[in-house]
Amino acid sequence: MDEGLQERLEKFGFSLYMIRVTLAASLSWMVVHAMYGNEFSYFAPLAAILITQGTVKASLEKGLCRLLGIVLGGSVSLTIGHFFDVGPLSILLILLIGLGVATACRINFQAITQVGVTSVLALTFFQDHYVVFRATDTLIGVAFALLFNIVIVPPKGFVNVKNTALAGTLLLADGLSGLAPGRDEKDQREALKRAGELLKDSAQKQNEMLFTLSHIPCRNNLSVMKQSITHLQTMHGYVKEIATELRLLPPHYAAADWMKQTLTATSDCIAIFGAKTLSNTECDGSLPDALRRARQLQLTSFAELQGSCPLTAIRDLGAVFSHLNRLLDEVERADFAVCSAAPQRARAHASRAVRVVKKGLSHKL
């Protein structure tokens, strides 16, 4: 689907989720009605509507829970129905047995709920073929829901994830460099909040791409991006803690030039990591050099303060510098994780190429 077309459709309420649900429900009903033409054909579109989620994984999990609940609840209900008529006692027994077994087996809560629903319906419609029909119809609805989850995906999904994560990274770096007094506190909080929202949104978009058609050509890059976003969310937590600690410092410490330089040097490391990992453009700075400079500034500034500050100020400043150091460690870990993943892929491609060449030579010989 074209990106511009998607935006125009969403203005009129035609979201990707709505399109998936509509197509899955309609086609599942058509297939079941063509196969059986029975009165229970509505279970297929109902299943398609209920289990369609934002990701393929979530839809599959919900579909399996629904099928498991139908089989367990239907089996218990048909067994009890041979001995009791529909009534309070029979419903009490099937719910006690069905829900009790499901709970004892530590089955997912959604499956437990489905056990109760199926048990009551199977007892009400008491027919030997009811459970088979309903399980089959539900399976067809689940299959169509998964199919459209896999096929109908946002256009340029991978590029959008990268751009969203990069925007959140740069905003996080800008938010850290602007934590020193002199900038509006409301703007600081909004910048950090917006950075967290962008990183969370990028993580959600990345999860939505898993196991879809868009996932196939960029599955290796998505794995690297997932690691990067996870580390960036950890960095966001450290920056929020630094902001809290800085607000507790006396203004003449928080607004000092050495504090501004230290914050700027640390924020440069975040920005360089984001540009290196999430951008296709060449990065101007070297991340190892930026990390060394930031650590040196931290050590120099803190060492100079020890002889001129009271113990209480050193204690509070130590909390700030401790979080700054942890932030740099997290940047270093993130860079190592991303760099170590790329050579593995390169070695894998190289080994496959060597095997192909050898195989070709052996055929010629």
Short mmCIF file of C-alpha atoms in Angstrom, two decimals:
data_model
loop_
_atom_site.label_atom_id
_atom_site.label_comp_id
_atom_site.label_asym_id
_atom_site.label_seq_id
_atom_site.Cartn_x
_atom_site.Cartn_y
_atom_site.Cartn_z
CA MET A 1 0.00 0.00 0.00
CA ASP A 2 1.29 3.45 -0.91
CA GLU A 3 2.09 5.73 2.04
CA GLY A 4 0.07 8.63 0.66
CA LEU A 5 -2.90 6.37 0.03
CA GLN A 6 -2.75 5.08 3.59
CA GLU A 7 -2.81 8.62 5.00
CA ARG A 8 -5.81 9.53 2.84
CA LEU A 9 -7.67 6.40 3.89
CA GLU A 10 -6.99 7.01 7.58
CA LYS A 11 -8.58 10.46 7.30
CA PHE A 12 -11.85 8.70 6.50
CA GLY A 13 -11.42 6.07 9.25
CA PHE A 14 -9.98 3.30 7.08
CA SER A 15 -7.08 2.24 9.28
CA LEU A 16 -4.93 -0.82 8.61
CA TYR A 17 -6.54 -2.60 11.56
CA MET A 18 -10.03 -1.94 10.22
CA ILE A 19 -9.07 -3.16 6.75
CA ARG A 20 -7.54 -6.35 8.17
CA VAL A 21 -10.57 -7.12 10.33
CA THR A 22 -13.09 -6.40 7.56
CA LEU A 23 -11.36 -8.54 4.94
CA ALA A 24 -10.61 -11.40 7.34
CA ALA A 25 -14.18 -11.55 8.67
CA SER A 26 -15.82 -11.30 5.23
CA LEU A 27 -13.65 -13.91 3.51
CA SER A 28 -13.78 -16.34 6.43
CA TRP A 29 -17.59 -16.24 6.37
CA MET A 30 -17.61 -16.82 2.60
CA VAL A 31 -15.31 -19.84 2.89
CA VAL A 32 -17.22 -21.45 5.76
CA HIS A 33 -20.60 -20.80 4.15
CA ALA A 34 -19.37 -22.34 0.89
CA MET A 35 -18.02 -25.39 2.73
CA TYR A 36 -20.90 -26.10 5.12
CA GLY A 37 -23.67 -23.56 4.72
CA ASN A 38 -24.71 -24.27 8.34
CA GLU A 39 -26.11 -22.02 11.00
CA PHE A 40 -22.80 -21.83 12.87
CA SER A 41 -20.88 -20.08 10.05
CA TYR A 42 -20.86 -16.83 12.02
CA PHE A 43 -18.17 -18.22 14.33
CA ALA A 44 -15.50 -17.80 11.62
CA PRO A 45 -15.91 -14.01 11.16
CA LEU A 46 -16.39 -13.66 14.91
CA ALA A 47 -13.03 -15.36 15.50
CA ALA A 48 -11.36 -13.19 12.85
CA ILE A 49 -12.66 -10.03 14.53
CA LEU A 50 -11.71 -11.07 18.06
CA ILE A 51 -8.19 -12.37 17.44
CA THR A 52 -6.92 -9.73 14.98
CA GLN A 53 -4.27 -7.74 16.86
CA GLY A 54 -1.61 -5.22 15.99
CA THR A 55 1.12 -7.87 15.55
CA VAL A 56 1.26 -11.33 14.01
CA LYS A 57 2.60 -12.82 17.23
CA ALA A 58 -0.23 -11.39 19.35
CA SER A 59 -2.85 -12.60 16.86
CA LEU A 60 -1.35 -16.09 16.80
CA GLU A 61 -1.24 -16.31 20.59
CA LYS A 62 -4.84 -15.16 20.93
CA GLY A 63 -5.97 -17.55 18.18
CA LEU A 64 -4.29 -20.54 19.83
CA CYS A 65 -5.84 -19.62 23.19
CA ARG A 66 -9.27 -19.44 21.58
CA LEU A 67 -8.88 -22.83 19.88
CA LEU A 68 -7.60 -24.44 23.06
CA GLY A 69 -10.53 -23.05 25.05
CA ILE A 70 -13.03 -24.31 22.47
CA VAL A 71 -11.64 -27.85 22.47
CA LEU A 72 -11.40 -28.10 26.26
CA GLY A 73 -14.75 -26.41 26.97
CA GLY A 74 -16.56 -28.36 24.27
CA SER A 75 -15.19 -31.70 25.47
CA VAL A 76 -16.25 -31.09 29.06
CA SER A 77 -19.68 -29.81 28.03
CA LEU A 78 -20.46 -32.76 25.76
CA THR A 79 -19.38 -35.20 28.44
CA ILE A 80 -21.58 -33.61 31.13
CA GLY A 81 -24.45 -33.17 28.63
CA HIS A 82 -24.81 -36.94 28.22
CA PHE A 83 -25.83 -37.23 31.87
CA PHE A 84 -27.62 -33.94 32.67
CA ASP A 85 -30.13 -31.67 30.96
CA VAL A 86 -29.52 -27.97 30.56
CA GLY A 87 -29.97 -26.34 33.93
CA PRO A 88 -28.24 -24.74 36.89
CA LEU A 89 -26.65 -28.02 38.02
CA SER A 90 -25.22 -28.93 34.61
CA ILE A 91 -23.86 -25.42 34.04
CA LEU A 92 -22.34 -25.44 37.53
CA LEU A 93 -20.61 -28.77 36.87
CA ILE A 94 -19.21 -27.93 33.44
CA LEU A 95 -17.87 -24.58 34.64
CA LEU A 96 -16.34 -26.09 37.77
CA ILE A 97 -14.67 -28.89 35.83
CA GLY A 98 -13.70 -26.92 32.72
CA LEU A 99 -12.42 -23.80 34.44
CA GLY A 100 -10.83 -25.87 37.20
CA VAL A 101 -8.85 -28.01 34.74
CA ALA A 102 -7.79 -24.97 32.71
CA THR A 103 -6.67 -23.10 35.82
CA ALA A 104 -4.81 -26.11 37.21
CA CYS A 105 -2.95 -26.49 33.89
CA ARG A 106 -1.88 -22.81 34.09
CA ILE A 107 -3.55 -22.04 30.76
CA ASN A 108 -3.66 -18.46 29.52
CA PHE A 109 -6.52 -16.39 30.97
CA GLN A 110 -8.00 -15.78 27.50
CA ALA A 111 -8.23 -19.56 26.97
CA ILE A 112 -9.85 -19.99 30.38
CA THR A 113 -12.52 -17.45 29.45
CA GLN A 114 -13.15 -19.24 26.18
CA VAL A 115 -13.57 -22.53 28.07
CA GLY A 116 -16.51 -21.08 29.98
CA VAL A 117 -18.13 -19.53 26.89
CA THR A 118 -17.81 -22.72 24.83
CA SER A 119 -19.01 -24.93 27.67
CA VAL A 120 -22.28 -23.03 28.04
CA LEU A 121 -22.90 -22.76 24.28
CA ALA A 122 -22.08 -26.42 23.63
CA LEU A 123 -24.46 -27.50 26.38
CA THR A 124 -27.21 -25.20 25.07
CA PHE A 125 -26.87 -26.35 21.44
CA PHE A 126 -26.09 -29.90 22.59
CA GLN A 127 -25.12 -31.48 19.26
CA ASP A 128 -22.27 -33.89 18.63
CA HIS A 129 -21.05 -31.90 15.65
CA TYR A 130 -21.24 -28.50 17.34
CA VAL A 131 -17.71 -28.51 18.78
CA VAL A 132 -16.22 -29.78 15.51
CA PHE A 133 -18.00 -27.12 13.48
CA ARG A 134 -17.05 -24.37 15.87
CA ALA A 135 -13.40 -25.43 16.08
CA THR A 136 -13.20 -25.64 12.27
CA ASP A 137 -14.88 -22.28 11.76
CA THR A 138 -12.66 -20.68 14.38
CA LEU A 139 -9.54 -22.16 12.77
CA ILE A 140 -10.57 -20.67 9.40
CA GLY A 141 -11.20 -17.27 11.01
CA VAL A 142 -7.82 -17.40 12.77
CA ALA A 143 -6.08 -18.36 9.51
CA PHE A 144 -7.56 -15.40 7.62
CA ALA A 145 -6.77 -13.02 10.47
CA LEU A 146 -3.13 -14.16 10.48
CA LEU A 147 -2.95 -13.96 6.69
CA PHE A 148 -4.04 -10.33 6.57
CA ASN A 149 -1.80 -9.49 9.55
CA ILE A 150 1.11 -10.81 7.50
CA VAL A 151 0.15 -9.25 4.15
CA ILE A 152 -1.38 -5.86 5.02
CA VAL A 153 1.46 -3.88 6.60
CA PRO A 154 2.32 -0.17 6.79
CA PRO A 155 4.24 1.11 3.73
CA LYS A 156 7.96 1.78 4.23
CA GLY A 157 7.74 0.18 7.65
CA PHE A 158 11.47 -0.28 8.22
CA VAL A 159 12.31 3.28 7.15
CA ASN A 160 9.59 4.68 9.40
CA VAL A 161 10.90 2.71 12.38
CA LYS A 162 14.43 4.01 11.79
CA ASN A 163 13.28 7.61 11.38
CA THR A 164 11.12 7.47 14.51
CA ALA A 165 13.93 5.95 16.59
CA LEU A 166 16.45 8.48 15.23
CA ALA A 167 14.14 11.39 16.02
CA GLY A 168 13.72 10.09 19.57
CA THR A 169 17.49 9.66 19.96
CA LEU A 170 18.32 13.17 18.79
CA LEU A 171 15.58 14.62 20.98
CA LEU A 172 16.97 12.65 23.94
CA ALA A 173 20.46 14.01 23.30
CA ASP A 174 19.10 17.55 23.00
CA GLY A 175 17.12 17.08 26.19
CA LEU A 176 20.23 15.98 28.10
CA SER A 177 22.36 18.89 26.88
CA GLY A 178 19.61 21.32 27.91
CA LEU A 179 19.17 20.06 31.46
CA ALA A 180 21.35 22.75 33.00
CA PRO A 181 19.48 25.83 34.32
CA GLY A 182 18.78 28.50 31.76
CA ARG A 183 16.31 26.50 29.75
CA ASP A 184 12.63 26.37 30.54
CA GLU A 185 11.94 23.40 32.81
CA LYS A 186 8.65 22.77 31.04
CA ASP A 187 10.49 22.50 27.72
CA GLN A 188 12.98 20.11 29.30
CA ARG A 189 10.25 17.83 30.59
CA GLU A 190 8.39 17.95 27.27
CA ALA A 191 11.57 17.08 25.35
CA LEU A 192 12.30 14.06 27.53
CA LYS A 193 8.66 12.98 27.47
CA ARG A 194 8.50 13.29 23.70
CA ALA A 195 11.77 11.38 23.31
CA GLY A 196 10.38 8.53 25.42
CA GLU A 197 7.17 8.47 23.36
CA LEU A 198 9.11 8.31 20.09
CA LEU A 199 11.33 5.47 21.32
CA LYS A 200 8.29 3.57 22.60
CA ASP A 201 6.49 4.15 19.29
CA SER A 202 9.50 2.90 17.32
CA ALA A 203 9.66 -0.25 19.48
CA GLN A 204 5.96 -0.88 18.85
CA LYS A 205 6.34 -0.36 15.09
CA GLN A 206 9.32 -2.71 15.09
CA ASN A 207 7.25 -5.40 16.84
CA GLU A 208 4.44 -4.94 14.30
CA MET A 209 6.85 -5.76 11.46
CA LEU A 210 7.87 -9.14 12.90
CA PHE A 211 6.76 -12.16 10.81
CA THR A 212 5.21 -9.93 8.12
CA LEU A 213 6.17 -9.65 4.45
CA SER A 214 8.10 -6.47 5.30
CA HIS A 215 10.14 -8.43 7.82
CA ILE A 216 11.72 -10.78 5.26
CA PRO A 217 14.04 -8.40 3.34
CA CYS A 218 15.26 -6.56 6.46
CA ARG A 219 15.10 -9.20 9.20
CA ASN A 220 18.81 -8.84 10.06
CA ASN A 221 18.61 -5.06 10.25
CA LEU A 222 15.46 -5.32 12.37
CA SER A 223 17.33 -7.49 14.89
CA VAL A 224 20.07 -4.88 15.18
CA MET A 225 17.50 -2.08 15.44
CA LYS A 226 15.67 -3.91 18.21
CA GLN A 227 18.87 -4.03 20.27
CA SER A 228 19.52 -0.33 19.59
CA ILE A 229 16.02 0.75 20.64
CA THR A 230 16.21 -1.35 23.81
CA HIS A 231 19.48 0.31 24.80
CA LEU A 232 18.12 3.76 23.91
CA GLN A 233 15.13 3.22 26.19
CA THR A 234 17.55 2.37 29.01
CA MET A 235 19.48 5.57 28.25
CA HIS A 236 16.22 7.51 28.42
CA GLY A 237 15.71 6.20 31.95
CA TYR A 238 19.18 7.36 32.99
CA VAL A 239 18.60 10.82 31.50
CA LYS A 240 15.36 11.17 33.48
CA GLU A 241 17.27 10.26 36.67
CA ILE A 242 19.95 12.84 35.84
CA ALA A 243 17.25 15.48 35.35
CA THR A 244 15.79 14.64 38.77
CA GLU A 245 19.19 14.86 40.48
CA LEU A 246 20.06 18.16 38.79
CA ARG A 247 16.85 19.76 40.04
CA LEU A 248 17.94 18.95 43.60
CA LEU A 249 21.37 20.60 43.20
CA PRO A 250 22.08 24.21 44.23
CA PRO A 251 21.70 26.44 41.12
CA HIS A 252 25.35 27.57 41.10
CA TYR A 253 26.49 23.94 40.70
CA ALA A 254 23.86 22.93 38.15
CA ALA A 255 24.45 26.08 36.03
CA ALA A 256 28.27 25.94 36.16
CA ASP A 257 30.21 25.88 32.89
CA TRP A 258 31.86 22.55 33.73
CA MET A 259 28.42 20.99 34.25
CA LYS A 260 27.20 22.29 30.89
CA GLN A 261 30.33 20.97 29.17
CA THR A 262 29.95 17.57 30.81
CA LEU A 263 26.27 17.29 29.85
CA THR A 264 26.99 18.40 26.28
CA ALA A 265 29.85 15.90 25.87
CA THR A 266 27.66 13.08 27.17
CA SER A 267 24.75 14.07 24.93
CA ASP A 268 27.12 14.08 21.93
CA CYS A 269 27.78 10.38 22.57
CA ILE A 270 24.05 9.62 22.37
CA ALA A 271 23.66 11.67 19.20
CA ILE A 272 26.67 10.04 17.50
CA PHE A 273 25.42 6.56 18.42
CA GLY A 274 21.99 7.38 16.98
CA ALA A 275 23.44 8.80 13.76
CA LYS A 276 25.80 5.85 13.39
CA THR A 277 23.13 3.20 13.98
CA LEU A 278 19.89 4.71 12.69
CA SER A 279 20.99 7.04 9.91
CA ASN A 280 22.36 6.32 6.43
CA THR A 281 24.48 9.47 6.40
CA GLU A 282 28.13 9.54 7.35
CA CYS A 283 28.72 10.35 11.00
CA ASP A 284 30.99 13.34 11.61
CA GLY A 285 32.40 12.23 14.96
CA SER A 286 34.02 9.07 16.28
CA LEU A 287 32.06 7.44 19.08
CA PRO A 288 35.11 6.02 20.93
CA ASP A 289 36.72 9.47 20.87
CA ALA A 290 33.51 11.09 22.10
CA LEU A 291 33.22 8.55 24.93
CA ARG A 292 36.83 9.16 26.01
CA ARG A 293 36.31 12.93 25.98
CA ALA A 294 33.08 12.69 28.00
CA ARG A 295 34.66 10.39 30.59
CA GLN A 296 37.71 12.66 30.88
CA LEU A 297 35.50 15.71 31.42
CA GLN A 298 33.54 13.86 34.11
CA LEU A 299 36.67 12.76 35.97
CA THR A 300 38.37 16.15 35.69
CA SER A 301 35.31 18.09 36.84
CA PHE A 302 34.57 15.80 39.77
CA ALA A 303 38.23 15.71 40.86
CA GLU A 304 38.44 19.52 40.92
CA LEU A 305 35.28 19.76 43.01
CA GLN A 306 36.50 17.50 45.82
CA GLY A 307 38.78 20.15 47.28
CA SER A 308 36.35 23.06 47.01
CA CYS A 309 32.91 21.67 47.88
CA PRO A 310 31.31 20.63 51.17
CA LEU A 311 30.66 16.95 51.71
CA THR A 312 26.91 17.33 51.19
CA ALA A 313 27.45 18.94 47.77
CA ILE A 314 29.95 16.23 46.79
CA ARG A 315 27.41 13.60 47.81
CA ASP A 316 24.70 15.14 45.63
CA LEU A 317 27.07 15.78 42.74
CA GLY A 318 28.29 12.20 43.01
CA ALA A 319 24.77 10.98 42.24
CA VAL A 320 24.73 13.06 39.04
CA PHE A 321 28.15 11.89 37.91
CA SER A 322 27.29 8.30 38.75
CA HIS A 323 24.26 8.40 36.44
CA LEU A 324 26.32 10.14 33.74
CA ASN A 325 28.92 7.37 33.92
CA ARG A 326 26.22 4.67 33.72
CA LEU A 327 24.80 6.46 30.69
CA LEU A 328 28.18 6.33 28.93
CA ASP A 329 28.53 2.64 29.82
CA GLU A 330 25.13 1.99 28.26
CA VAL A 331 26.15 3.83 25.07
CA GLU A 332 29.31 1.72 24.92
CA ARG A 333 27.36 -1.51 25.45
CA ALA A 334 24.88 -0.53 22.76
CA ASP A 335 27.64 0.25 20.29
CA PHE A 336 29.37 -3.06 21.03
CA ALA A 337 26.12 -5.00 20.58
CA VAL A 338 25.39 -3.35 17.23
CA CYS A 339 28.97 -3.68 15.94
CA SER A 340 29.26 -7.33 17.01
CA ALA A 341 26.02 -8.22 15.19
CA ALA A 342 27.15 -6.82 11.82
CA PRO A 343 30.35 -8.90 11.44
CA GLN A 344 28.40 -12.06 12.26
CA ARG A 345 26.10 -11.43 9.32
CA ALA A 346 29.07 -10.62 7.10
CA ARG A 347 30.85 -13.83 8.12
CA ALA A 348 27.67 -15.81 7.45
CA HIS A 349 27.35 -14.37 3.93
CA ALA A 350 31.04 -14.98 3.29
CA SER A 351 30.87 -18.59 4.44
CA ARG A 352 27.86 -19.22 2.20
CA ALA A 353 29.74 -17.70 -0.74
CA VAL A 354 32.76 -19.92 -0.06
CA ARG A 355 30.54 -23.02 0.04
CA VAL A 356 28.92 -22.05 -3.28
CA VAL A 357 32.30 -21.50 -4.93
CA LYS A 358 33.66 -24.80 -3.63
CA LYS A 359 30.54 -26.60 -4.80
CA GLY A 360 30.91 -25.11 -8.26
CA LEU A 361 34.59 -26.06 -8.45
CA SER A 362 33.84 -29.63 -7.34
CA HIS A 363 31.27 -29.98 -10.13
CA LYS A 364 33.76 -28.73 -12.70
CA LEU A 365 36.44 -31.10 -11.45
#
